[in-house]
PDB file of C-alpha atoms in Angstrom:
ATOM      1  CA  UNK A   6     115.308-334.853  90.557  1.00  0.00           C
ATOM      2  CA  UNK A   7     113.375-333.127  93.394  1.00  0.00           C
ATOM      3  CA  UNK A   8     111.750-329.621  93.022  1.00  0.00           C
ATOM      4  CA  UNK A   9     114.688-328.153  93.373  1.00  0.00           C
ATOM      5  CA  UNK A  10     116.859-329.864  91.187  1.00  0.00           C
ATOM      6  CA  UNK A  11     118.632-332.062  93.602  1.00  0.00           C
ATOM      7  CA  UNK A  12     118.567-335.650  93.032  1.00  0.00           C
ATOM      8  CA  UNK A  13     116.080-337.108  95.153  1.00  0.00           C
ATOM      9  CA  UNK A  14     116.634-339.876  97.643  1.00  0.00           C
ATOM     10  CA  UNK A  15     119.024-340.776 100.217  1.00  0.00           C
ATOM     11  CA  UNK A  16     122.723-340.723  99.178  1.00  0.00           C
ATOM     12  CA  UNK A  17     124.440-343.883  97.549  1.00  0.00           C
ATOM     13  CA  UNK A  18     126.950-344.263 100.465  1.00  0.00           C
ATOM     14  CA  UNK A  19     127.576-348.087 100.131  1.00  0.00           C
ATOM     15  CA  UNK A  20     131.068-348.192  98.150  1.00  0.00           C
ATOM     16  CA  UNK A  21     130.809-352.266  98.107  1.00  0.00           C
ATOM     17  CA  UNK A  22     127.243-351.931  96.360  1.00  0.00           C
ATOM     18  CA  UNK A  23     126.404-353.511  93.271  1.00  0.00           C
ATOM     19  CA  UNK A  24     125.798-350.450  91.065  1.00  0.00           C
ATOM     20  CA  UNK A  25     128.742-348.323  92.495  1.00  0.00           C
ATOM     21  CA  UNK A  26     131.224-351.618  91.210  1.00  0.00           C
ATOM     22  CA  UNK A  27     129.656-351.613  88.111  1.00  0.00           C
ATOM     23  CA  UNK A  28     130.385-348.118  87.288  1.00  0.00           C
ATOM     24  CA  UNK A  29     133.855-348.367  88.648  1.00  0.00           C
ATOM     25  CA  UNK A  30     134.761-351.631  85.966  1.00  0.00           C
ATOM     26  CA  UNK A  31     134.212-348.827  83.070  1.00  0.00           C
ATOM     27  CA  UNK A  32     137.590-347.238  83.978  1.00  0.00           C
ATOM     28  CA  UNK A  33     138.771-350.866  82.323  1.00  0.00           C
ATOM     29  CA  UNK A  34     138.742-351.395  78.828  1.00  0.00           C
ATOM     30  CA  UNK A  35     136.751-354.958  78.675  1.00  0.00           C
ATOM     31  CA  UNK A  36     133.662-353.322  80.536  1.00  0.00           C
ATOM     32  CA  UNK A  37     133.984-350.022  78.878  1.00  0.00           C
ATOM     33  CA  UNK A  38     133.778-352.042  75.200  1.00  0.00           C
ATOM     34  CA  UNK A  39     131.127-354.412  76.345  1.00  0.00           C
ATOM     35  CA  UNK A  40     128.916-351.950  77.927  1.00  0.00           C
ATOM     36  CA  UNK A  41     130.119-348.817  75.333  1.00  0.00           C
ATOM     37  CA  UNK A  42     130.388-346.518  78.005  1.00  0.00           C
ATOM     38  CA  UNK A  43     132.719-344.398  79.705  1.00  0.00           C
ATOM     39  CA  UNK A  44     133.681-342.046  82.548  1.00  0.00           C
ATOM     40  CA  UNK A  45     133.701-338.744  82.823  1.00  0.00           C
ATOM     41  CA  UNK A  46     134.965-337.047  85.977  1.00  0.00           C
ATOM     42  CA  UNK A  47     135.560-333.943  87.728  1.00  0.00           C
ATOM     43  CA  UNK A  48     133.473-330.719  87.308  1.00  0.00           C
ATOM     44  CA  UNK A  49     134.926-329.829  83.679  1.00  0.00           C
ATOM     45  CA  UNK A  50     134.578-333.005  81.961  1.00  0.00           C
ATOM     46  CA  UNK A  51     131.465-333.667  83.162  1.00  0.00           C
ATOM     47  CA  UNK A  52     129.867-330.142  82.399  1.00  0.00           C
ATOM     48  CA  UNK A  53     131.019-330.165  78.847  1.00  0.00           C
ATOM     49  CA  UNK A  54     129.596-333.894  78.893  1.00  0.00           C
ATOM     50  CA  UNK A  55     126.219-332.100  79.883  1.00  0.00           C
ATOM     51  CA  UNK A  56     126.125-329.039  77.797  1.00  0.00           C
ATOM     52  CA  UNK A  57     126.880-331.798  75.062  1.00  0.00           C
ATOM     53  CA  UNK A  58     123.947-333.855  76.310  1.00  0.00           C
ATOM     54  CA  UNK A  59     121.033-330.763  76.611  1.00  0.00           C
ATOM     55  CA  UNK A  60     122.503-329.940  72.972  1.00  0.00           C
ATOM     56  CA  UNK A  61     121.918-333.355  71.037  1.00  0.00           C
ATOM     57  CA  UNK A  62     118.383-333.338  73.015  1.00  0.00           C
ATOM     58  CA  UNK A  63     116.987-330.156  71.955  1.00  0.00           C
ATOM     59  CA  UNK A  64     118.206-331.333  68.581  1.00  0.00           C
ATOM     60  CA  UNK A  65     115.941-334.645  68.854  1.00  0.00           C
ATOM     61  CA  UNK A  66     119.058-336.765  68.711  1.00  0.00           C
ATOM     62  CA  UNK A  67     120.461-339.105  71.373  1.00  0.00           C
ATOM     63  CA  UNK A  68     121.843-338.024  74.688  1.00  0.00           C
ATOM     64  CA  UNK A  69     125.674-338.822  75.845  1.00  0.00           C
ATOM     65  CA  UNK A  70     125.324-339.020  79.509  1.00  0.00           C
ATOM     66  CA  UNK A  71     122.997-341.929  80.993  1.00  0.00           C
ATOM     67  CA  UNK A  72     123.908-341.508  84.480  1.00  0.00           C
ATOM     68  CA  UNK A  73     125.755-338.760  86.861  1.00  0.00           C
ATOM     69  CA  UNK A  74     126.802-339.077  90.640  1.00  0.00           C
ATOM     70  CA  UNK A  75     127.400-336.252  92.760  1.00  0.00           C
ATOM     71  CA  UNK A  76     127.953-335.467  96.096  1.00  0.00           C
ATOM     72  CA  UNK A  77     126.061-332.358  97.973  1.00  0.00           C
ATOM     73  CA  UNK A  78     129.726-330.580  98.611  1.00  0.00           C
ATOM     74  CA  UNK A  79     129.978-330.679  94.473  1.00  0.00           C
ATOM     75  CA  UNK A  80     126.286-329.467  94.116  1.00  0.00           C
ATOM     76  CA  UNK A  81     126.724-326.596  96.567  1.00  0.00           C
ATOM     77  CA  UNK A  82     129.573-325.427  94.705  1.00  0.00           C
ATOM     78  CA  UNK A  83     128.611-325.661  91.101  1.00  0.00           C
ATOM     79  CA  UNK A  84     124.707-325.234  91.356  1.00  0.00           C
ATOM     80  CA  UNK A  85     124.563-325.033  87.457  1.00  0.00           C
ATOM     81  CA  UNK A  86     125.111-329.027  87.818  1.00  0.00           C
ATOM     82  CA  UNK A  87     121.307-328.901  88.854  1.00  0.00           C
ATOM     83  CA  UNK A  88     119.861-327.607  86.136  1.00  0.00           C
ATOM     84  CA  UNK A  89     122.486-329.104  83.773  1.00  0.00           C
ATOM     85  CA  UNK A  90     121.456-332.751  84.973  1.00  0.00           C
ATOM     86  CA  UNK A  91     117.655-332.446  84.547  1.00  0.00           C
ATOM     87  CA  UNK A  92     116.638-335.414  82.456  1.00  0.00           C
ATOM     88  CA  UNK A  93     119.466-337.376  83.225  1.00  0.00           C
ATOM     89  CA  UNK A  94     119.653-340.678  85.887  1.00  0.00           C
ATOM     90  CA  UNK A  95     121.246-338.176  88.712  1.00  0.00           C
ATOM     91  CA  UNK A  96     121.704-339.653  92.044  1.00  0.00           C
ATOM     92  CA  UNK A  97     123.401-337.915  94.854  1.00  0.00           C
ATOM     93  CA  UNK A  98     126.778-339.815  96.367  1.00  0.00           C
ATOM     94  CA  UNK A  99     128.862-340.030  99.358  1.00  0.00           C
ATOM     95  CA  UNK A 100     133.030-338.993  98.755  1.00  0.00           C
ATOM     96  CA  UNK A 101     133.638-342.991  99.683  1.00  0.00           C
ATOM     97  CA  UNK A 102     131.109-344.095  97.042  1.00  0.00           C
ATOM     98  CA  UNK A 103     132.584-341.561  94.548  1.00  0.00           C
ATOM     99  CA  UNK A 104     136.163-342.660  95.358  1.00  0.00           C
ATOM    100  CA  UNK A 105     134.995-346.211  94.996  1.00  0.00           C
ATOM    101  CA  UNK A 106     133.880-345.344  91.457  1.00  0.00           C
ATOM    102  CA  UNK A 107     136.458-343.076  90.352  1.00  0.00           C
ATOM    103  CA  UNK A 108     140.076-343.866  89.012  1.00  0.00           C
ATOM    104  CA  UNK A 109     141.399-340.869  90.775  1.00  0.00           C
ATOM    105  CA  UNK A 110     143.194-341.021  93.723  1.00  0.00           C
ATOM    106  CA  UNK A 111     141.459-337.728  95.170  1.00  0.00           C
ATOM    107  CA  UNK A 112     137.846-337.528  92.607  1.00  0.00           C
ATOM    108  CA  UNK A 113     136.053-333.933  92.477  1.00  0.00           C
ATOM    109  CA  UNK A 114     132.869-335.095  93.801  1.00  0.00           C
ATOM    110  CA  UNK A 115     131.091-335.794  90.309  1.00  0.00           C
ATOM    111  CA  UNK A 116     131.200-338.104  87.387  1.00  0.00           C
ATOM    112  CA  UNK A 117     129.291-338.815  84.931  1.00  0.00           C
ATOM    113  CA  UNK A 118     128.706-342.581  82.601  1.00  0.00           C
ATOM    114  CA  UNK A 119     128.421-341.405  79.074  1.00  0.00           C
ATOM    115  CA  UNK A 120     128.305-343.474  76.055  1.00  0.00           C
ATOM    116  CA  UNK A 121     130.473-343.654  73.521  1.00  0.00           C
ATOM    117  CA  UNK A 122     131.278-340.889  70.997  1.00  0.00           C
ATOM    118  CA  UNK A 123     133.143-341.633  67.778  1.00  0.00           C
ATOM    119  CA  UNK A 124     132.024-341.400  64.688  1.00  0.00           C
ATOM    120  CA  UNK A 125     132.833-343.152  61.248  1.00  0.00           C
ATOM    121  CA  UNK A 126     135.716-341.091  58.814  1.00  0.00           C
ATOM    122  CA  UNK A 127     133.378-340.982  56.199  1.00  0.00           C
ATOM    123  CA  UNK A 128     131.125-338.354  58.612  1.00  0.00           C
ATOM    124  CA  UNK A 129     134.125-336.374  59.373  1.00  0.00           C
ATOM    125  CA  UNK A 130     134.483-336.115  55.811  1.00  0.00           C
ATOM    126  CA  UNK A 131     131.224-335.156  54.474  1.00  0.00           C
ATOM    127  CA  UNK A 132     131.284-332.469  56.476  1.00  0.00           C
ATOM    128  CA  UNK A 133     133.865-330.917  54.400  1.00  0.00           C
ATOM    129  CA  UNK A 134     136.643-330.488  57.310  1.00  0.00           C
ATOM    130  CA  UNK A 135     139.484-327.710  56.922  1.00  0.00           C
ATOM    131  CA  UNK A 136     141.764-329.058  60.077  1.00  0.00           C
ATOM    132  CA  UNK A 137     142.500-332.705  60.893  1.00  0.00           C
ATOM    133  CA  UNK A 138     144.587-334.495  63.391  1.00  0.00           C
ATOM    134  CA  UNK A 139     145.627-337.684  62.816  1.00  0.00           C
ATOM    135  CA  UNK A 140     147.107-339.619  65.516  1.00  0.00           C
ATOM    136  CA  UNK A 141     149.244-342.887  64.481  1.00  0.00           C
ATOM    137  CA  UNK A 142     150.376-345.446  67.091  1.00  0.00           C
ATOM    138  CA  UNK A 143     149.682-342.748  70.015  1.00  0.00           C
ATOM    139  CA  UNK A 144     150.141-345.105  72.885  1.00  0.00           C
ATOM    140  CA  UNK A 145     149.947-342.125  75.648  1.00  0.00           C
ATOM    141  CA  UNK A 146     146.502-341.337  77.264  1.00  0.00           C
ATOM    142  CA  UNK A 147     148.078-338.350  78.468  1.00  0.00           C
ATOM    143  CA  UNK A 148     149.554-337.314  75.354  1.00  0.00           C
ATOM    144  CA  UNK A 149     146.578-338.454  73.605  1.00  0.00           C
ATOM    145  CA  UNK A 150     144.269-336.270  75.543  1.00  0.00           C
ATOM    146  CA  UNK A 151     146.681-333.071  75.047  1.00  0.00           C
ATOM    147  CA  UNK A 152     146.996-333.596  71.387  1.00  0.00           C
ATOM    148  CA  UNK A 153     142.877-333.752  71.367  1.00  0.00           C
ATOM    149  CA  UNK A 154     142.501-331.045  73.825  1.00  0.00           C
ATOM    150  CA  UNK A 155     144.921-328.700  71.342  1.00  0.00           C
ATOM    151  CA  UNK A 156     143.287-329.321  68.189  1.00  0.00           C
ATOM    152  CA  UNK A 157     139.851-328.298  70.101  1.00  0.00           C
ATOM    153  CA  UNK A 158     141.457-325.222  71.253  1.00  0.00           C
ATOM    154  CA  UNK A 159     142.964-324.662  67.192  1.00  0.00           C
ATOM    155  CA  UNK A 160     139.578-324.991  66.122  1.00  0.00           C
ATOM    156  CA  UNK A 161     140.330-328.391  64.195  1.00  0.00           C
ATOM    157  CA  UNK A 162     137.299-330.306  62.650  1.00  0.00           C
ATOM    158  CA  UNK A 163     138.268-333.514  63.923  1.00  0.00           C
ATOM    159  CA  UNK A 164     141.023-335.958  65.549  1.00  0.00           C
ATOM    160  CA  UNK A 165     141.444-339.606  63.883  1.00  0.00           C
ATOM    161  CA  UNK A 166     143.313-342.386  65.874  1.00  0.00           C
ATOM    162  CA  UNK A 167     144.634-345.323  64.196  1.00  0.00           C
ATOM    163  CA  UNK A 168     143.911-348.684  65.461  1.00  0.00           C
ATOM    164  CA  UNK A 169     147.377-349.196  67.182  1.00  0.00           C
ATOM    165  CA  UNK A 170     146.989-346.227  69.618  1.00  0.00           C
ATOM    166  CA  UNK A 171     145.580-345.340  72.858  1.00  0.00           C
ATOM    167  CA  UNK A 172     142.080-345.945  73.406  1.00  0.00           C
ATOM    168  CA  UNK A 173     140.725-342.381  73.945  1.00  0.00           C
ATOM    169  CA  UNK A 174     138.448-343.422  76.321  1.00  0.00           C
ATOM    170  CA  UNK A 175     140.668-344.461  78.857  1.00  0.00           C
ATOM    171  CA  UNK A 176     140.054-342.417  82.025  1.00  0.00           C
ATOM    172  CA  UNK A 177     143.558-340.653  81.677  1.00  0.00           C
ATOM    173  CA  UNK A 178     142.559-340.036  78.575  1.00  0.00           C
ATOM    174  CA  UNK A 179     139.731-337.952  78.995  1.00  0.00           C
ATOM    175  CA  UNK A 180     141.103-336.100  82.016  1.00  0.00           C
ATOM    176  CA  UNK A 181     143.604-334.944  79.840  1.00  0.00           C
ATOM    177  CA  UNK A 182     141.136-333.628  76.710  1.00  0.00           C
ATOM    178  CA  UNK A 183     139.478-330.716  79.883  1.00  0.00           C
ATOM    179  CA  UNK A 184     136.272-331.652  78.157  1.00  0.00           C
ATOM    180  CA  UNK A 185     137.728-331.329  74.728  1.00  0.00           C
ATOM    181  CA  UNK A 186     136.461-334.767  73.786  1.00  0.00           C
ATOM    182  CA  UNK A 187     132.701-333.447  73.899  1.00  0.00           C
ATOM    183  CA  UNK A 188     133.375-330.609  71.750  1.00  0.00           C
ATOM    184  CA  UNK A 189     134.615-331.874  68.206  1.00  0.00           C
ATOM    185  CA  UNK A 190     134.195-335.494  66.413  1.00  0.00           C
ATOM    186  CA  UNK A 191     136.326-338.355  67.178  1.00  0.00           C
ATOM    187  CA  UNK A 192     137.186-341.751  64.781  1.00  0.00           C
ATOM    188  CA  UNK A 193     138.708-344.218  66.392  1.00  0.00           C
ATOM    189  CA  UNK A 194     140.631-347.497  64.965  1.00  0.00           C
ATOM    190  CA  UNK A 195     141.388-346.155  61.773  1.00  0.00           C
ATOM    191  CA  UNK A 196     144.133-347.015  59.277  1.00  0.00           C
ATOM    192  CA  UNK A 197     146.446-344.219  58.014  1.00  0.00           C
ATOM    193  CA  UNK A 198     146.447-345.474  54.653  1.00  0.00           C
ATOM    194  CA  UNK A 199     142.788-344.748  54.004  1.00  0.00           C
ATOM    195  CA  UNK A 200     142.697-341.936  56.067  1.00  0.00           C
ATOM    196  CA  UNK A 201     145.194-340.531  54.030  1.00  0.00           C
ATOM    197  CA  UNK A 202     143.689-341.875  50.869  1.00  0.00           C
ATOM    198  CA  UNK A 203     140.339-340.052  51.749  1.00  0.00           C
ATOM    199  CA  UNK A 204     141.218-337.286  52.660  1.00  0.00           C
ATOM    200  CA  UNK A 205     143.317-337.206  49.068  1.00  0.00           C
ATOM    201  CA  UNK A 206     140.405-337.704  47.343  1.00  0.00           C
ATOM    202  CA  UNK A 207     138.245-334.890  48.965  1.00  0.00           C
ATOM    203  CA  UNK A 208     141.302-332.339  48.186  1.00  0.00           C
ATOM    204  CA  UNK A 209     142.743-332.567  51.829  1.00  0.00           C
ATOM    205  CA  UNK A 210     146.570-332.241  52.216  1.00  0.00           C
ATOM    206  CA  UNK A 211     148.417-334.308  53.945  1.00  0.00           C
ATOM    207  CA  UNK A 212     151.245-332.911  56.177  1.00  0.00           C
ATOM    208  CA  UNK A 213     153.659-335.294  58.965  1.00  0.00           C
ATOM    209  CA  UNK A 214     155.056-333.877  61.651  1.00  0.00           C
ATOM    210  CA  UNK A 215     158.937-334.844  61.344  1.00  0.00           C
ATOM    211  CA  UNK A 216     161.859-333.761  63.099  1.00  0.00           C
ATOM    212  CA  UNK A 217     163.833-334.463  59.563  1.00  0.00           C
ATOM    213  CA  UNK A 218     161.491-333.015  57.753  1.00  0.00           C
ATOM    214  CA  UNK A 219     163.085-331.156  54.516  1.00  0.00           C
ATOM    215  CA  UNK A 220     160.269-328.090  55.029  1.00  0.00           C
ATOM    216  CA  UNK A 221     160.681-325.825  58.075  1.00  0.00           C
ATOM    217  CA  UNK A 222     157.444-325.115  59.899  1.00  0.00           C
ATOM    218  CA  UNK A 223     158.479-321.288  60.365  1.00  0.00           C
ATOM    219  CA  UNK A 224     160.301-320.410  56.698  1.00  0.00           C
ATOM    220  CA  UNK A 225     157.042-322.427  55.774  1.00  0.00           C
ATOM    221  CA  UNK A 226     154.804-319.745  57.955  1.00  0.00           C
ATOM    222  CA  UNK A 227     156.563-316.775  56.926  1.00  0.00           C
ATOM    223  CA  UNK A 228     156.225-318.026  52.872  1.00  0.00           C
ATOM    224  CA  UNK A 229     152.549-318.033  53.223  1.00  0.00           C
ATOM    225  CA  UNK A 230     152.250-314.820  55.120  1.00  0.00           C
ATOM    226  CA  UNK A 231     154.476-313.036  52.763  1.00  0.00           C
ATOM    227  CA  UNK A 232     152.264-314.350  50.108  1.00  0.00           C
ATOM    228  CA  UNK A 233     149.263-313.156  51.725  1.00  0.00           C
ATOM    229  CA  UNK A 234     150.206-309.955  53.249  1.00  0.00           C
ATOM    230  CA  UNK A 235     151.769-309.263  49.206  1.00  0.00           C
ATOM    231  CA  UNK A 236     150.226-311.110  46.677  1.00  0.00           C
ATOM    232  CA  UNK A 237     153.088-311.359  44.920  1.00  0.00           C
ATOM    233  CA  UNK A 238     156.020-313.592  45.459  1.00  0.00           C
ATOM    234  CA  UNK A 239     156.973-317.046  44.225  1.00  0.00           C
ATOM    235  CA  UNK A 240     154.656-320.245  45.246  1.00  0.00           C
ATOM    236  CA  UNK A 241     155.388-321.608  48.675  1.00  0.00           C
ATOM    237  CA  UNK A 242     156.285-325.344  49.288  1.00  0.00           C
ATOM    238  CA  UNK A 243     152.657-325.939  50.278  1.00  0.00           C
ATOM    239  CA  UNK A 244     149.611-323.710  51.359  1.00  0.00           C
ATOM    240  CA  UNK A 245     148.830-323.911  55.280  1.00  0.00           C
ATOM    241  CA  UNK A 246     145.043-322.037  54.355  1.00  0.00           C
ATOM    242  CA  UNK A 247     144.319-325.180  52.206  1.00  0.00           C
ATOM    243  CA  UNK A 248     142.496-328.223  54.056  1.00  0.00           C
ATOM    244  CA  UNK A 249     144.852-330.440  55.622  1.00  0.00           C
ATOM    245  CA  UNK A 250     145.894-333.642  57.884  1.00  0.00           C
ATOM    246  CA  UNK A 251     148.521-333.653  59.886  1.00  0.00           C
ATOM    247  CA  UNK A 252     149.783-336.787  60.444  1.00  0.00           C
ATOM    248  CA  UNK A 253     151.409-337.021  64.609  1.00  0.00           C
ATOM    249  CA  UNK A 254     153.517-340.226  65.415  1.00  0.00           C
ATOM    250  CA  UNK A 255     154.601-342.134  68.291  1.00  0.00           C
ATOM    251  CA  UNK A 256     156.232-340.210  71.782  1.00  0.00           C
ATOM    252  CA  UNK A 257     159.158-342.178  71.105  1.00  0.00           C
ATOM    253  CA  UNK A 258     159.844-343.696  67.803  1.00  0.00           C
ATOM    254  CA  UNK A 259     157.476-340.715  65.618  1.00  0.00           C
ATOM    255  CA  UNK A 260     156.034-341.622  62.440  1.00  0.00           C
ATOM    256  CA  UNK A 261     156.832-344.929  60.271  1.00  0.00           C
ATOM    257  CA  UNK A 262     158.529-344.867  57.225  1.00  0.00           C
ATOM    258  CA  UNK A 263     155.527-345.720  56.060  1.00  0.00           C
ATOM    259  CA  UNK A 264     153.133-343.418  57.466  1.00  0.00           C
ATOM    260  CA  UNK A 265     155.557-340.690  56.215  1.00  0.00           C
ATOM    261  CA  UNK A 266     155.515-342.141  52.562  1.00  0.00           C
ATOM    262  CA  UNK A 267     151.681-341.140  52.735  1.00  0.00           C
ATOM    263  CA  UNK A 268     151.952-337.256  53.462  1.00  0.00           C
ATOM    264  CA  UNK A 269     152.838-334.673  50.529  1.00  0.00           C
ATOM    265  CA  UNK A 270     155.852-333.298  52.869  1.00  0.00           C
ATOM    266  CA  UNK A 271     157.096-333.397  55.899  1.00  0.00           C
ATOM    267  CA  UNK A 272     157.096-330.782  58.168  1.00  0.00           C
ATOM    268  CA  UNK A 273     159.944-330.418  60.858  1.00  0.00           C
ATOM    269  CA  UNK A 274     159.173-327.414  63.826  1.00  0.00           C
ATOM    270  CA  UNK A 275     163.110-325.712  64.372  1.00  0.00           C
ATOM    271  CA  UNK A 276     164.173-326.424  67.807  1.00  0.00           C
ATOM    272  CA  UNK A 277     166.633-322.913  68.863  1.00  0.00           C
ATOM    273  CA  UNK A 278     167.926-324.094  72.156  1.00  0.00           C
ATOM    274  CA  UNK A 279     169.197-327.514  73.277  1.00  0.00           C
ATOM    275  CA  UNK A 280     166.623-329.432  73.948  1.00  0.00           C
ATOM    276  CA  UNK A 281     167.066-332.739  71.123  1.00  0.00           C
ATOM    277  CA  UNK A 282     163.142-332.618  69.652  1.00  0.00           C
ATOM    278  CA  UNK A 283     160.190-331.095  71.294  1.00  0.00           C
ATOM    279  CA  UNK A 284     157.064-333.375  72.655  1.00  0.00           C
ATOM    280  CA  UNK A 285     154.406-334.519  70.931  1.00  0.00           C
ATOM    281  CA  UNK A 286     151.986-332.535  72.957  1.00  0.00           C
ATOM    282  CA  UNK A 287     154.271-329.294  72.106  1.00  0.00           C
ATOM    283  CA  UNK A 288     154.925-330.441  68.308  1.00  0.00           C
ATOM    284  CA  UNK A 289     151.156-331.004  67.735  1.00  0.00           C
ATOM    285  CA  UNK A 290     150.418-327.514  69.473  1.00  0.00           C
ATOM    286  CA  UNK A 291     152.712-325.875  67.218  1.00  0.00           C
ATOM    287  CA  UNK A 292     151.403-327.354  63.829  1.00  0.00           C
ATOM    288  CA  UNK A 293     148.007-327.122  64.345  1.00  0.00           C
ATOM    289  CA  UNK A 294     148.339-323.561  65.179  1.00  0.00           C
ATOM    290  CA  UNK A 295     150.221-322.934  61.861  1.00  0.00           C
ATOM    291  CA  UNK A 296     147.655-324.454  59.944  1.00  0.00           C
ATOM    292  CA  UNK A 297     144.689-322.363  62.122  1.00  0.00           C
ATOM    293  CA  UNK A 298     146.714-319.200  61.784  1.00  0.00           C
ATOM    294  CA  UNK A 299     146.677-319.284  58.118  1.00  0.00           C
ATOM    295  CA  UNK A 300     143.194-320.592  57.906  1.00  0.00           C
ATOM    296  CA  UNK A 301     141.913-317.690  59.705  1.00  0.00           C
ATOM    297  CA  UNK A 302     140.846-315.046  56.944  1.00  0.00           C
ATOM    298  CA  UNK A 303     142.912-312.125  56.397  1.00  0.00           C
ATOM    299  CA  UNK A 304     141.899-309.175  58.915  1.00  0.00           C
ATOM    300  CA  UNK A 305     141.815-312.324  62.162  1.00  0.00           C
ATOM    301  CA  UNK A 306     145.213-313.732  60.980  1.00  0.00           C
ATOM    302  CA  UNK A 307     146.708-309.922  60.675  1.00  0.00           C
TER     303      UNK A 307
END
């Protein structure tokens, strides 16, 4: 970076060069696993990809972001990019280099090669989590990134995907999380059994997400609100303020018969109109909120 923040040096502007192809494989899975690095692009990802970085620094850990391209148009625009970016491998780029690298059809004129970010279950846990969300054969980047993007906004402690779904990473993927994926932890390749297990054994409930599920997500709501607003009244079917898991399934087929054997119940969200079952996105939204709502203390949640 020059004196005045700007990355110094003429432009990359060759979108057949060397470095510019390299950064483009990562929006594949082989490079991205060999090289454990991924994109980030467009001004939100990559600022929360940033803020993330300067954080872990001034905490005398790692960085996440090794390298960032940007043109001037993008720099002019967000000038907190400058100042964001000090430290890091910044070069300025043309909009044919950064289309070359990008896997967007029209790119925002940044991106940003960050390294990878998941962390073991066993760190999740330790950390004593209140809110999890457990993705199980998630195939969808999009709906991946939606589902991580919601529990973010619900103030969840984590998101777990088993080993058969999407790879978060994917550049869909993390498009759809709006930066969400630099704001809580991630595991990745995990089985549900010992998730579920785990969590068990730390005193973490475990709820599915089931359109035939025998509770109903609002009675269930309006038992534990009763109960809290009251005191009094009989026990409901299962306490949304306690720590728990929900377990999400598969856009089309949902969860497993045996990924629903491992939850204490199974939670179905009442459809009123005519639509047949509500998306997983939508579903996800809905349950996590339940569970923050409740989790909230008293004077928040009232």
């Amino acid at each position: 970076m020059n004196k005045t923040g700007r990355p110094q040096d003429f432009p990359l502007s060759n979108p057949r060069a060397d470095r510019v192809r390299d950064v483009a494989k990562l929006a594949g899975r082989p490079a991205r696993l060999k090289r454990g690095h991924f994109l980030a692009e467009g001004p939100q990802a990559v600022r929360e990809a940033l803020k993330l970085h300067q954080a872990r620094l001034a905490a005398g850990a790692p960085g996440v972001v090794s390298e960032v391209f940007a043109s001037e148009a993008c720099l002019d625009r967000f000038p907190e990019f400058e100042e964001l970016a000090a430290g890091t491998n910044a070069r300025l780029a043309t909009d044919e280099v950064l289309a070359a690298m990008a896997d967007t059809v029209n790119p925002q004129g940044i991106i940003a090669v960050c390294r990878f970010l998941d962390v073991a279950l066993e760190e999740v846990l330790d950390a004593g989590p209140r809110l999890i969300a457990v993705l199980c054969q998630v195939r969808d980047p999009g709906n991946a990134g939606t589902v991580l993007r919601a529990a973010d906004s619900a103030g969840a402690d984590a998101v777990v995907l088993t080993a058969s779904s999407v790879d978060i990473y994917n550049p869909k993927a993390v498009r759809s999380t709006a930066g969400s994926l630099f704001h809580l932890p991630v595991v990745l390749g995990a089985d549900a059994a010992a998730v579920a297990a785990a969590c068990k054994a730390r005193g973490i409930g475990i709820l599915a997400a089931d359109g035939y599920g025998t509770l109903n997500l609002d009675a269930l709501q309006d038992e534990n609100a009763r109960r809290r607003l009251t005191g009094a009244g009989p026990e409901s079917a299962y306490d949304l303020a306690a720590p728990t898991a929900w377990l999400f399934g598969n856009e089309a087929q949902g969860l497993s018969p045996d990924e629903l054997e491992l939850a204490d119940h199974r939670v179905a969200v009442p459809v009123y109109g005519a639509a047949e079952s509500l998306n997983l996105g939508t579903a996800a939204t809905v349950c996590l909120y339940a569970s923050a709502r409740s989790q909230q203390p008293a004077s928040v949640a009232t």
